[in-house]
Amino acid sequence: MLSNRIRLIFNMVTLMLLSFALMSCTPENPQSTFDTHGPISEIQKNLFLFTFWIAVIVFIVVEGAIIFVTFKYRRKNDDLPAQIHGNLRLEITWTIIPAIIIVIIAIPTVFGIWETQVMPDEEDAITINAVGHQWWFEFKYPSEEIVTANELHLPQDKNVIVNIESQDVLHSFWIPKLAGKVDMVPNHENKLWFRADNPGVYYGQCAEFCGIVHAMMRFRVVVHTEEGYQNWLEGMRTPPKTISNGSDEDEGRKLFVGNCSMCHTNDSYKKAAYHKEINSQYNRWEEWKKDKENSAIVSAPNLTHFGSRLTVASGIKENNYENVVKWIENPDSITIGTRMKNHASIYNSDKKLTDQEIQQIAKYLLSLKPDNDSMASYNQE
Amino acid sequence: MSSILGPKQFQIPRIFPRPMSHSGIWYWLGTVDHKKIGTMYGIVSFFWFIMGGIEALLIRVQLSQAENDIISPELYNQLFTMHGTTMVFLVVMPLSAAFFNWLIPLQIGARDVAFPRLNALSLWVFIFGSILMNISWFTGEAPNGGWFGYPPNSTIQFNPGNGMTFWVLGLNVLGVASIAAGLNFIVTIINMRAPGMTMMRMPVFTWMTFITSILIVLALPILGVAGIQMTGDRVYGTNFFNSEAGGDPIFWQHIFWLFGHPEVYILILPAMGIVSEILPTFARKPLFGYTFIVFSGAIIGFMGWFVWSHHMFTVGLGPAANTAFTLSTMLIAIPTGVKIFNWLATLWGGSIKFTTAMLFSIGFIAMFTIGGLSGVTHAVSPSDAQQQDTYYVVAHFHYVLFGGAIFAIFGGLYFWWPKFTGYMLNERLGILNFIIMMIGFNLQFAPMHWLGLDGMPRRIYTYAENMGWELSNLAATVGGFLIAFSVLIFIINVFISRRNKKLASGDPWDARTLEWSISSPPPHYNFVNIPQVEHIDDWWYKKYPELLEGSPKQTKSAKATVEDTSNVDESKIHLPDLSYYPLFVGIGLSIAALGVIYSYALVTIGLILVFWGCIGWSTEPVNEPHEKHH
């Protein structure tokens, strides 16, 4: 009777494992670590799979032995089994076998550590500064003097060195399909390098618990062909389309200047705007630190060419009119706990914007993109 | 008797009379009996097990579908913080302590632990510390910075309010309980063993308790230091971890994990000890490779000090540090593997009876192996950069702590329940409990492996629909409720056992160690005569001395019987009287800690209680002189 029960358990476990196996193997998921598009994530995946298959063998041996033992040696009669206390030769064998397995795993691992963590030559790499903020990512291109937020643009087949830091609490910089994570730590500068082999849009997400909006702190990486990347850089230095006087966009511009521009810069396409933005961002931070409860100023994403971005609200929603209106109207409807909702004066009752004003701002923001929208080339996805 | 008590000593005046009766609430509040203390540890930590389980279920409900909004992000952060903290500090550690308390004196043939009142102190400090930490739910600001409390997110600058202050003070108070208990068991095990019980004749559970206690005594002070620094930062404006003033958040991570990794072995070694007792009993074979099991436990405990930074592979320590900690972490797989092979060899060729306790123990080996193997994949630090802070890690440590520690603890409960209470638990319900828990556990935690590899980070209160994580999360939620159901079966089983009163004999399992040589439940003095120990598994060979000669097919009828307590002159057995001072000190400590948050008046009241308790304690005689009439 008992053996039937065990068989039942065994069958159920097999069934469960099979159904789990069906759930897995989903490289098409946006953050699957199995669908790798660059050497770093490739090394990480291969090391995992190498260890995994060794673990599978050990798993089968151990679990097989458990199942064998429970069937073979269940109590059939009152006879005492042989009273064996141990066997030195066996003990030594199964001390040495795991040691050998460990050595087999350790060798490629150590090579992997140095391959992935020693930075490539800076000469033929792009250097990016990534800064974590509660709760958005700032990306700076020091050699290009370009700054953007929540969307990282890169060329394919080029080594990228990312200097990683944080302004406030711990965050983590992670693009599962391109590279494993490195934490963003205040007062420490970390480095990560990777290379993207294929153009496309990749998902990134903060992986270190950073407070109330942690779950919603995401970003996108857009990998271009070399030509597309140059177009993007060019676009980032080009002023946006001119807007006609008196249009909704123009009204929106005025409202933006009056209500949003203290924290959000949107004209970093100008010459020398890069250093100005770094200073402004620093000053906003210092301002906020003075009175964290009531400060009307906080660090906020740069909105230059916002209209060309893929997402709104740190990689949460598709960047379209409807979502931008929703976001400005009430950030809580998309993400609870944002600094914008807590600090911007437009959410105080006396300065509340009308629906029309919000729509005008949204139209203005979406109009922020260069005239010939070469940046939209990747939008086909 | 007066020679034991010495000359009449100074005693501070008593406000309450010393409790003398051996029943009722005053007895329980003043008891110094290790068995009663063990029972209270068990009941209180089981209560927190249910609370921590409810927190887990709420988390699972929230994650069961994408973009769910049943639970707010703020509450979600509080739930996972308190779930982790509760399960580590208020469940697995004190549940293990319940077993230490009940079993160590019985396994080594002693009447009590070395310091019975210190033992009571540990209990009361634990109970009030656990209440202190959970009061925060009622003030509306439960801790929300994670069980690891990483600054700067846990500093007052980024986390105003009292939540994390409750957390850090609670940990400090609980640390006092653990350190006192650790010292107590070290001294007990070294000094109080019955004559003839050499170290290498101790039961493996006693050995693992010994190693665990050493780890507790060495590791918890580290947390204490970190906790005092964090209290300073949060309450008194120091800047140990305040990055805005140049403090270093990584510094916290180092000290937290320098405590935190040995802590992992504090949680799992007692479980390994429990399993090492159950397997030989129901396989009717001695434990295979006793020496190897003991020493690999000791090596695990020792090497546990050299691996802390594997929790920090992604904080940017650089390739040299990552290589060192990768290698040291991998090394731990060796003694762990040795243990697993030895347990298998114990079963091999045995005559296995599938009681509930045995099923849980075999389940422990099966599940712990999975946790150990996923641990090796973490040790590979390049691929850990993808796994760190994802659900893959959540899966890993639940296989170790639930599939490992909790399975073993349930096995231990079913195994020693007759010894603890004198009544048998129902085996059919027990087997049902095991099967449902096994299925629920795997349904909950196995899918988390691929959730993690599929890029789902930990500690997110929701996720978008297009991420492809819904099916696995739903499965995990269903599994969580199955586990809850299996725990409910256990509780029902306990109540049925109390109602049916199916009496247990002193040695219902034909077991091997000394605790089974006395009646169930044991008398308050444990042993009528302190046993003379000649072998490992001494009770087994006292029953069947012919097994020492060779390997017969059958045992003859048992040569030894459970001690008869009908004609015992209890006045000849020296045991300490009750004391309420440990309770005072325990309450006082928590009141003082609460005062750090609210008012110096409370600190003063708390400290007065502590000092009063300490002085009263140190001046009261072990026994009231008038008690002894002979």
GROMACS .gro file of N, CA, C and O in nm, chain A residues 2 16 20 23 26 29-33 44 48 55 59 63 66 68-70 73-75 78-81 83 85 91 94 109 113-114 117 168 170 174 176 181 183 187-188 190 203 207-209 214-215 289 292, chain B residues 144 153 157 243-244 247-248 253 282 284 286 289 292 314-315 319 322-323 341-342 347-352 354 366 381-383 385-389 392 450 453-455 459 466-467 472 541 547 551 553-555:
model
  408
    2LEU      N    1   0.191   0.117   0.085
    2LEU     CA    2   0.279   0.231   0.094
    2LEU      C    3   0.351   0.255  -0.037
    2LEU      O    4   0.369   0.368  -0.082
   16MET      N    5   0.461   1.727  -1.235
   16MET     CA    6   0.486   1.865  -1.198
   16MET      C    7   0.612   1.916  -1.266
   16MET      O    8   0.613   2.024  -1.324
   20PHE      N    9   0.653   2.220  -1.529
   20PHE     CA   10   0.746   2.329  -1.506
   20PHE      C   11   0.839   2.347  -1.625
   20PHE      O   12   0.869   2.458  -1.667
   23MET      N   13   0.691   2.551  -1.873
   23MET     CA   14   0.686   2.693  -1.842
   23MET      C   15   0.818   2.762  -1.875
   23MET      O   16   0.822   2.880  -1.901
   26THR      N   17   1.175   3.018  -2.222
   26THR     CA   18   1.097   3.122  -2.288
   26THR      C   19   1.189   3.238  -2.322
   26THR      O   20   1.175   3.345  -2.265
   29ASN      N   21   1.074   3.605  -2.375
   29ASN     CA   22   1.035   3.700  -2.270
   29ASN      C   23   1.138   3.813  -2.260
   29ASN      O   24   1.257   3.790  -2.275
   30PRO      N   25   1.090   3.935  -2.232
   30PRO     CA   26   1.179   4.052  -2.246
   30PRO      C   27   1.301   4.051  -2.154
   30PRO      O   28   1.399   4.117  -2.184
   31GLN      N   29   1.296   3.980  -2.043
   31GLN     CA   30   1.412   3.982  -1.955
   31GLN      C   31   1.474   3.844  -1.936
   31GLN      O   32   1.543   3.819  -1.837
   32SER      N   33   1.449   3.753  -2.032
   32SER     CA   34   1.506   3.619  -2.021
   32SER      C   35   1.658   3.626  -2.029
   32SER      O   36   1.715   3.691  -2.115
   33THR      N   37   1.723   3.556  -1.936
   33THR     CA   38   1.869   3.554  -1.938
   33THR      C   39   1.921   3.449  -2.035
   33THR      O   40   2.041   3.431  -2.048
   44GLN      N   41   2.802   3.452  -1.922
   44GLN     CA   42   2.727   3.424  -1.799
   44GLN      C   43   2.630   3.308  -1.820
   44GLN      O   44   2.617   3.221  -1.735
   48PHE      N   45   2.646   2.933  -1.655
   48PHE     CA   46   2.530   2.879  -1.583
   48PHE      C   47   2.493   2.742  -1.637
   48PHE      O   48   2.474   2.647  -1.560
   55ALA      N   49   2.512   1.995  -1.229
   55ALA     CA   50   2.418   1.982  -1.117
   55ALA      C   51   2.307   1.883  -1.150
   55ALA      O   52   2.263   1.807  -1.064
   59PHE      N   53   2.210   1.577  -0.935
   59PHE     CA   54   2.069   1.569  -0.894
   59PHE      C   55   2.014   1.430  -0.925
   59PHE      O   56   1.953   1.366  -0.839
   63GLU      N   57   1.894   1.206  -0.620
   63GLU     CA   58   1.750   1.181  -0.610
   63GLU      C   59   1.718   1.039  -0.655
   63GLU      O   60   1.630   0.973  -0.599
   66ILE      N   61   1.786   0.824  -0.368
   66ILE     CA   62   1.681   0.833  -0.266
   66ILE      C   63   1.562   0.746  -0.308
   66ILE      O   64   1.509   0.668  -0.228
   68PHE      N   65   1.556   0.497  -0.520
   68PHE     CA   66   1.595   0.356  -0.518
   68PHE      C   67   1.591   0.302  -0.375
   68PHE      O   68   1.532   0.196  -0.348
   69VAL      N   69   1.651   0.376  -0.284
   69VAL     CA   70   1.661   0.331  -0.145
   69VAL      C   71   1.522   0.315  -0.084
   69VAL      O   72   1.492   0.218  -0.015
   70THR      N   73   1.434   0.413  -0.113
   70THR     CA   74   1.303   0.406  -0.049
   70THR      C   75   1.221   0.288  -0.103
   70THR      O   76   1.135   0.237  -0.033
   73TYR      N   77   1.466  -0.068   0.013
   73TYR     CA   78   1.495  -0.103   0.152
   73TYR      C   79   1.381  -0.072   0.248
   73TYR      O   80   1.404  -0.054   0.365
   74ARG      N   81   1.257  -0.066   0.195
   74ARG     CA   82   1.152  -0.044   0.293
   74ARG      C   83   1.132  -0.171   0.376
   74ARG      O   84   1.166  -0.281   0.332
   75ARG      N   85   1.082  -0.149   0.496
   75ARG     CA   86   1.080  -0.260   0.590
   75ARG      C   87   0.983  -0.369   0.544
   75ARG      O   88   0.866  -0.343   0.521
   78ASP      N   89   1.087  -0.823   1.022
   78ASP     CA   90   1.148  -0.773   1.144
   78ASP      C   91   1.299  -0.793   1.148
   78ASP      O   92   1.364  -0.755   1.245
   79ASP      N   93   1.354  -0.855   1.040
   79ASP     CA   94   1.498  -0.881   1.042
   79ASP      C   95   1.577  -0.752   1.052
   79ASP      O   96   1.541  -0.652   0.992
   80LEU      N   97   1.682  -0.759   1.130
   80LEU     CA   98   1.769  -0.643   1.142
   80LEU      C   99   1.859  -0.634   1.020
   80LEU      O  100   1.910  -0.735   0.974
   81PRO      N  101   1.878  -0.515   0.966
   81PRO     CA  102   1.977  -0.502   0.858
   81PRO      C  103   2.117  -0.512   0.915
   81PRO      O  104   2.137  -0.502   1.036
   83GLN      N  105   2.453  -0.411   1.053
   83GLN     CA  106   2.482  -0.288   1.129
   83GLN      C  107   2.617  -0.232   1.086
   83GLN      O  108   2.720  -0.263   1.145
   85HIS      N  109   2.875   0.073   1.038
   85HIS     CA  110   2.898   0.206   1.098
   85HIS      C  111   2.964   0.302   1.003
   85HIS      O  112   2.963   0.422   1.027
   91GLU      N  113   3.401   0.691   0.230
   91GLU     CA  114   3.398   0.830   0.278
   91GLU      C  115   3.498   0.915   0.200
   91GLU      O  116   3.466   1.026   0.158
   94TRP      N  117   3.374   0.980  -0.156
   94TRP     CA  118   3.275   1.085  -0.178
   94TRP      C  119   3.312   1.218  -0.114
   94TRP      O  120   3.234   1.310  -0.114
  109THR      N  121   3.499   2.916  -1.426
  109THR     CA  122   3.441   3.026  -1.352
  109THR      C  123   3.541   3.138  -1.331
  109THR      O  124   3.512   3.255  -1.354
  113ILE      N  125   3.524   3.518  -1.454
  113ILE     CA  126   3.526   3.638  -1.370
  113ILE      C  127   3.617   3.743  -1.434
  113ILE      O  128   3.579   3.859  -1.448
  114TRP      N  129   3.736   3.699  -1.474
  114TRP     CA  130   3.831   3.798  -1.527
  114TRP      C  131   3.788   3.847  -1.663
  114TRP      O  132   3.803   3.963  -1.697
  117GLN      N  133   3.494   4.096  -1.593
  117GLN     CA  134   3.509   4.209  -1.502
  117GLN      C  135   3.632   4.295  -1.528
  117GLN      O  136   3.645   4.402  -1.469
  168ASP      N  137   2.149   5.855  -0.458
  168ASP     CA  138   2.082   5.850  -0.328
  168ASP      C  139   2.099   5.715  -0.258
  168ASP      O  140   2.184   5.702  -0.171
  170LEU      N  141   2.092   5.257  -0.282
  170LEU     CA  142   2.143   5.154  -0.372
  170LEU      C  143   2.041   5.127  -0.482
  170LEU      O  144   1.921   5.121  -0.458
  174TRP      N  145   2.094   4.675  -1.469
  174TRP     CA  146   2.081   4.537  -1.518
  174TRP      C  147   2.006   4.533  -1.650
  174TRP      O  148   1.894   4.582  -1.658
  176PRO      N  149   1.920   4.224  -1.865
  176PRO     CA  150   1.937   4.078  -1.865
  176PRO      C  151   1.990   4.021  -1.996
  176PRO      O  152   2.072   3.930  -1.995
  181LYS      N  153   2.398   4.213  -1.363
  181LYS     CA  154   2.385   4.344  -1.297
  181LYS      C  155   2.511   4.387  -1.224
  181LYS      O  156   2.595   4.304  -1.185
  183ASP      N  157   2.574   4.678  -0.903
  183ASP     CA  158   2.499   4.767  -0.815
  183ASP      C  159   2.544   4.912  -0.831
  183ASP      O  160   2.661   4.940  -0.856
  187ASN      N  161   2.875   5.709  -0.338
  187ASN     CA  162   3.015   5.723  -0.295
  187ASN      C  163   3.108   5.614  -0.350
  187ASN      O  164   3.222   5.604  -0.308
  188HIS      N  165   3.058   5.528  -0.438
  188HIS     CA  166   3.145   5.429  -0.501
  188HIS      C  167   3.124   5.441  -0.651
  188HIS      O  168   3.011   5.456  -0.695
  190ASN      N  169   3.132   5.216  -0.969
  190ASN     CA  170   3.149   5.081  -1.022
  190ASN      C  171   3.158   5.087  -1.174
  190ASN      O  172   3.115   5.183  -1.236
  203TYR      N  173   1.532   4.530  -2.251
  203TYR     CA  174   1.474   4.578  -2.126
  203TYR      C  175   1.581   4.583  -2.018
  203TYR      O  176   1.664   4.493  -2.007
  207ALA      N  177   1.754   4.624  -0.994
  207ALA     CA  178   1.744   4.495  -0.926
  207ALA      C  179   1.779   4.504  -0.778
  207ALA      O  180   1.779   4.402  -0.710
  208GLU      N  181   1.812   4.621  -0.729
  208GLU     CA  182   1.841   4.630  -0.585
  208GLU      C  183   1.732   4.713  -0.520
  208GLU      O  184   1.701   4.823  -0.564
  209PHE      N  185   1.673   4.656  -0.414
  209PHE     CA  186   1.561   4.721  -0.349
  209PHE      C  187   1.594   4.865  -0.312
  209PHE      O  188   1.692   4.891  -0.242
  214HIS      N  189   1.055   5.085  -0.626
  214HIS     CA  190   1.154   4.991  -0.680
  214HIS      C  191   1.101   4.908  -0.797
  214HIS      O  192   1.167   4.891  -0.899
  215ALA      N  193   0.979   4.858  -0.783
  215ALA     CA  194   0.925   4.769  -0.886
  215ALA      C  195   0.908   4.840  -1.020
  215ALA      O  196   0.902   4.777  -1.125
  289LYS      N  197   1.776   6.786  -0.055
  289LYS     CA  198   1.830   6.734   0.071
  289LYS      C  199   1.801   6.828   0.188
  289LYS      O  200   1.788   6.784   0.301
  292LYS      N  201   1.364   6.739   0.281
  292LYS     CA  202   1.315   6.628   0.200
  292LYS      C  203   1.163   6.618   0.200
  292LYS      O  204   1.104   6.562   0.108
  525ASN      N  205   1.025   4.847   0.672
  525ASN     CA  206   1.001   4.834   0.529
  525ASN      C  207   1.130   4.836   0.448
  525ASN      O  208   1.128   4.861   0.329
  534ASN      N  209   1.893   5.302   0.202
  534ASN     CA  210   1.747   5.297   0.201
  534ASN      C  211   1.690   5.276   0.340
  534ASN      O  212   1.573   5.303   0.365
  538GLN      N  213   1.764   5.920   0.678
  538GLN     CA  214   1.757   6.019   0.571
  538GLN      C  215   1.661   5.973   0.460
  538GLN      O  216   1.595   6.054   0.398
  624SER      N  217   2.538   5.788   0.366
  624SER     CA  218   2.625   5.820   0.253
  624SER      C  219   2.631   5.969   0.228
  624SER      O  220   2.729   6.020   0.175
  625GLU      N  221   2.528   6.043   0.267
  625GLU     CA  222   2.531   6.188   0.244
  625GLU      C  223   2.642   6.254   0.323
  625GLU      O  224   2.691   6.360   0.287
  628GLY      N  225   2.938   5.841   0.498
  628GLY     CA  226   2.931   5.706   0.553
  628GLY      C  227   2.925   5.603   0.441
  628GLY      O  228   2.895   5.637   0.326
  629ASP      N  229   2.955   5.479   0.474
  629ASP     CA  230   2.969   5.380   0.369
  629ASP      C  231   2.864   5.270   0.377
  629ASP      O  232   2.865   5.188   0.467
  634GLN      N  233   2.698   4.620   0.452
  634GLN     CA  234   2.681   4.490   0.386
  634GLN      C  235   2.786   4.390   0.435
  634GLN      O  236   2.755   4.273   0.458
  663PHE      N  237   1.473   0.493   1.204
  663PHE     CA  238   1.374   0.423   1.122
  663PHE      C  239   1.437   0.337   1.013
  663PHE      O  240   1.366   0.266   0.941
  665ARG      N  241   1.688   0.145   1.120
  665ARG     CA  242   1.741   0.046   1.213
  665ARG      C  243   1.887   0.013   1.183
  665ARG      O  244   1.929  -0.103   1.187
  667PRO      N  245   2.297   0.200   1.233
  667PRO     CA  246   2.368   0.316   1.289
  667PRO      C  247   2.388   0.421   1.181
  667PRO      O  248   2.389   0.389   1.062
  670GLY      N  249   2.908   0.669   0.900
  670GLY     CA  250   3.014   0.769   0.905
  670GLY      C  251   2.990   0.880   1.006
  670GLY      O  252   2.998   0.998   0.974
  673PHE      N  253   3.254   1.143   1.015
  673PHE     CA  254   3.254   1.232   0.899
  673PHE      C  255   3.139   1.331   0.907
  673PHE      O  256   3.154   1.449   0.870
  695THR      N  257   2.778   4.149  -0.672
  695THR     CA  258   2.748   4.255  -0.769
  695THR      C  259   2.771   4.395  -0.714
  695THR      O  260   2.737   4.491  -0.779
  696VAL      N  261   2.828   4.407  -0.594
  696VAL     CA  262   2.846   4.544  -0.543
  696VAL      C  263   2.975   4.607  -0.591
  696VAL      O  264   3.004   4.720  -0.557
  700PRO      N  265   3.744   4.181  -0.946
  700PRO     CA  266   3.761   4.040  -0.983
  700PRO      C  267   3.841   3.959  -0.880
  700PRO      O  268   3.811   3.841  -0.860
  703ASN      N  269   3.606   3.873  -0.592
  703ASN     CA  270   3.503   3.781  -0.640
  703ASN      C  271   3.560   3.642  -0.663
  703ASN      O  272   3.493   3.541  -0.635
  704THR      N  273   3.684   3.634  -0.711
  704THR     CA  274   3.746   3.503  -0.730
  704THR      C  275   3.763   3.433  -0.595
  704THR      O  276   3.728   3.316  -0.579
  722PHE      N  277   2.577   1.223   0.119
  722PHE     CA  278   2.612   1.084   0.086
  722PHE      C  279   2.605   0.995   0.209
  722PHE      O  280   2.563   0.879   0.201
  723ASN      N  281   2.645   1.047   0.324
  723ASN     CA  282   2.640   0.966   0.445
  723ASN      C  283   2.497   0.934   0.487
  723ASN      O  284   2.468   0.824   0.532
  728LEU      N  285   2.066   0.505   0.487
  728LEU     CA  286   1.943   0.440   0.441
  728LEU      C  287   1.974   0.313   0.363
  728LEU      O  288   1.899   0.217   0.365
  729TRP      N  289   2.087   0.314   0.292
  729TRP     CA  290   2.124   0.202   0.204
  729TRP      C  291   2.138   0.074   0.286
  729TRP      O  292   2.212   0.070   0.382
  730GLY      N  293   2.066  -0.027   0.245
  730GLY     CA  294   2.075  -0.155   0.316
  730GLY      C  295   1.998  -0.155   0.446
  730GLY      O  296   2.007  -0.252   0.522
  731GLY      N  297   1.923  -0.050   0.474
  731GLY     CA  298   1.848  -0.045   0.599
  731GLY      C  299   1.716  -0.117   0.590
  731GLY      O  300   1.684  -0.183   0.490
  732SER      N  301   1.639  -0.107   0.697
  732SER     CA  302   1.505  -0.163   0.700
  732SER      C  303   1.413  -0.046   0.734
  732SER      O  304   1.384  -0.018   0.848
  733ILE      N  305   1.371   0.024   0.626
  733ILE     CA  306   1.316   0.158   0.644
  733ILE      C  307   1.167   0.154   0.673
  733ILE      O  308   1.088   0.092   0.599
  735PHE      N  309   0.840   0.392   0.697
  735PHE     CA  310   0.804   0.527   0.653
  735PHE      C  311   0.705   0.592   0.748
  735PHE      O  312   0.588   0.607   0.718
  747ALA      N  313   1.611   1.521  -0.006
  747ALA     CA  314   1.579   1.545  -0.147
  747ALA      C  315   1.574   1.695  -0.178
  747ALA      O  316   1.629   1.741  -0.278
  762SER      N  317   3.036   3.317  -0.978
  762SER     CA  318   2.995   3.458  -0.966
  762SER      C  319   2.961   3.526  -1.098
  762SER      O  320   2.874   3.613  -1.097
  763PRO      N  321   3.020   3.491  -1.213
  763PRO     CA  322   2.973   3.559  -1.335
  763PRO      C  323   2.825   3.531  -1.362
  763PRO      O  324   2.750   3.625  -1.392
  764SER      N  325   2.783   3.406  -1.350
  764SER     CA  326   2.640   3.383  -1.376
  764SER      C  327   2.555   3.433  -1.260
  764SER      O  328   2.438   3.464  -1.278
  766ALA      N  329   2.581   3.715  -1.143
  766ALA     CA  330   2.547   3.853  -1.177
  766ALA      C  331   2.409   3.859  -1.244
  766ALA      O  332   2.340   3.959  -1.236
  767GLN      N  333   2.370   3.750  -1.310
  767GLN     CA  334   2.234   3.745  -1.364
  767GLN      C  335   2.132   3.702  -1.258
  767GLN      O  336   2.015   3.736  -1.268
  768GLN      N  337   2.175   3.624  -1.159
  768GLN     CA  338   2.079   3.566  -1.065
  768GLN      C  339   2.057   3.651  -0.941
  768GLN      O  340   1.951   3.649  -0.879
  769GLN      N  341   2.163   3.723  -0.902
  769GLN     CA  342   2.158   3.804  -0.781
  769GLN      C  343   2.032   3.891  -0.780
  769GLN      O  344   1.998   3.953  -0.879
  770ASP      N  345   1.964   3.893  -0.664
  770ASP     CA  346   1.845   3.976  -0.649
  770ASP      C  347   1.732   3.941  -0.744
  770ASP      O  348   1.649   4.024  -0.778
  773TYR      N  349   1.544   3.363  -0.859
  773TYR     CA  350   1.627   3.243  -0.853
  773TYR      C  351   1.688   3.229  -0.713
  773TYR      O  352   1.696   3.119  -0.658
  831TRP      N  353   1.284   2.948  -1.256
  831TRP     CA  354   1.284   3.010  -1.389
  831TRP      C  355   1.227   3.149  -1.389
  831TRP      O  356   1.259   3.228  -1.477
  834LEU      N  357   1.550   3.325  -1.361
  834LEU     CA  358   1.628   3.319  -1.484
  834LEU      C  359   1.558   3.393  -1.597
  834LEU      O  360   1.620   3.432  -1.695
  835ASP      N  361   1.429   3.413  -1.580
  835ASP     CA  362   1.351   3.488  -1.677
  835ASP      C  363   1.353   3.637  -1.644
  835ASP      O  364   1.278   3.716  -1.700
  836GLY      N  365   1.437   3.674  -1.547
  836GLY     CA  366   1.461   3.816  -1.522
  836GLY      C  367   1.368   3.883  -1.424
  836GLY      O  368   1.358   4.005  -1.421
  840ARG      N  369   1.154   4.150  -0.458
  840ARG     CA  370   1.106   4.268  -0.386
  840ARG      C  371   1.033   4.367  -0.474
  840ARG      O  372   1.033   4.485  -0.449
  847ASN      N  373   0.340   4.195  -1.998
  847ASN     CA  374   0.416   4.140  -2.112
  847ASN      C  375   0.547   4.073  -2.069
  847ASN      O  376   0.624   4.031  -2.153
  848MET      N  377   0.575   4.064  -1.938
  848MET     CA  378   0.701   4.004  -1.896
  848MET      C  379   0.697   3.851  -1.903
  848MET      O  380   0.801   3.786  -1.894
  853SER      N  381   0.388   3.118  -1.387
  853SER     CA  382   0.472   3.067  -1.279
  853SER      C  383   0.433   3.129  -1.146
  853SER      O  384   0.432   3.063  -1.042
  922TYR      N  385   2.222   0.018   2.249
  922TYR     CA  386   2.306  -0.097   2.286
  922TYR      C  387   2.275  -0.147   2.426
  922TYR      O  388   2.303  -0.262   2.458
  928LEU      N  389   2.412  -0.676   1.981
  928LEU     CA  390   2.453  -0.610   1.855
  928LEU      C  391   2.597  -0.566   1.861
  928LEU      O  392   2.659  -0.541   1.757
  932SER      N  393   2.647  -0.918   1.402
  932SER     CA  394   2.535  -0.861   1.330
  932SER      C  395   2.424  -0.964   1.317
  932SER      O  396   2.402  -1.020   1.211
  934LYS      N  397   2.056  -1.153   1.293
  934LYS     CA  398   1.939  -1.125   1.210
  934LYS      C  399   1.826  -1.063   1.291
  934LYS      O  400   1.747  -0.985   1.240
  935GLN      N  401   1.818  -1.102   1.417
  935GLN     CA  402   1.708  -1.053   1.501
  935GLN      C  403   1.766  -1.002   1.633
  935GLN      O  404   1.864  -1.055   1.682
  936THR      N  405   1.702  -0.900   1.686
  936THR     CA  406   1.740  -0.864   1.822
  936THR      C  407   1.667  -0.956   1.917
  936THR      O  408   1.557  -1.003   1.889
   0.00000   0.00000   0.00000
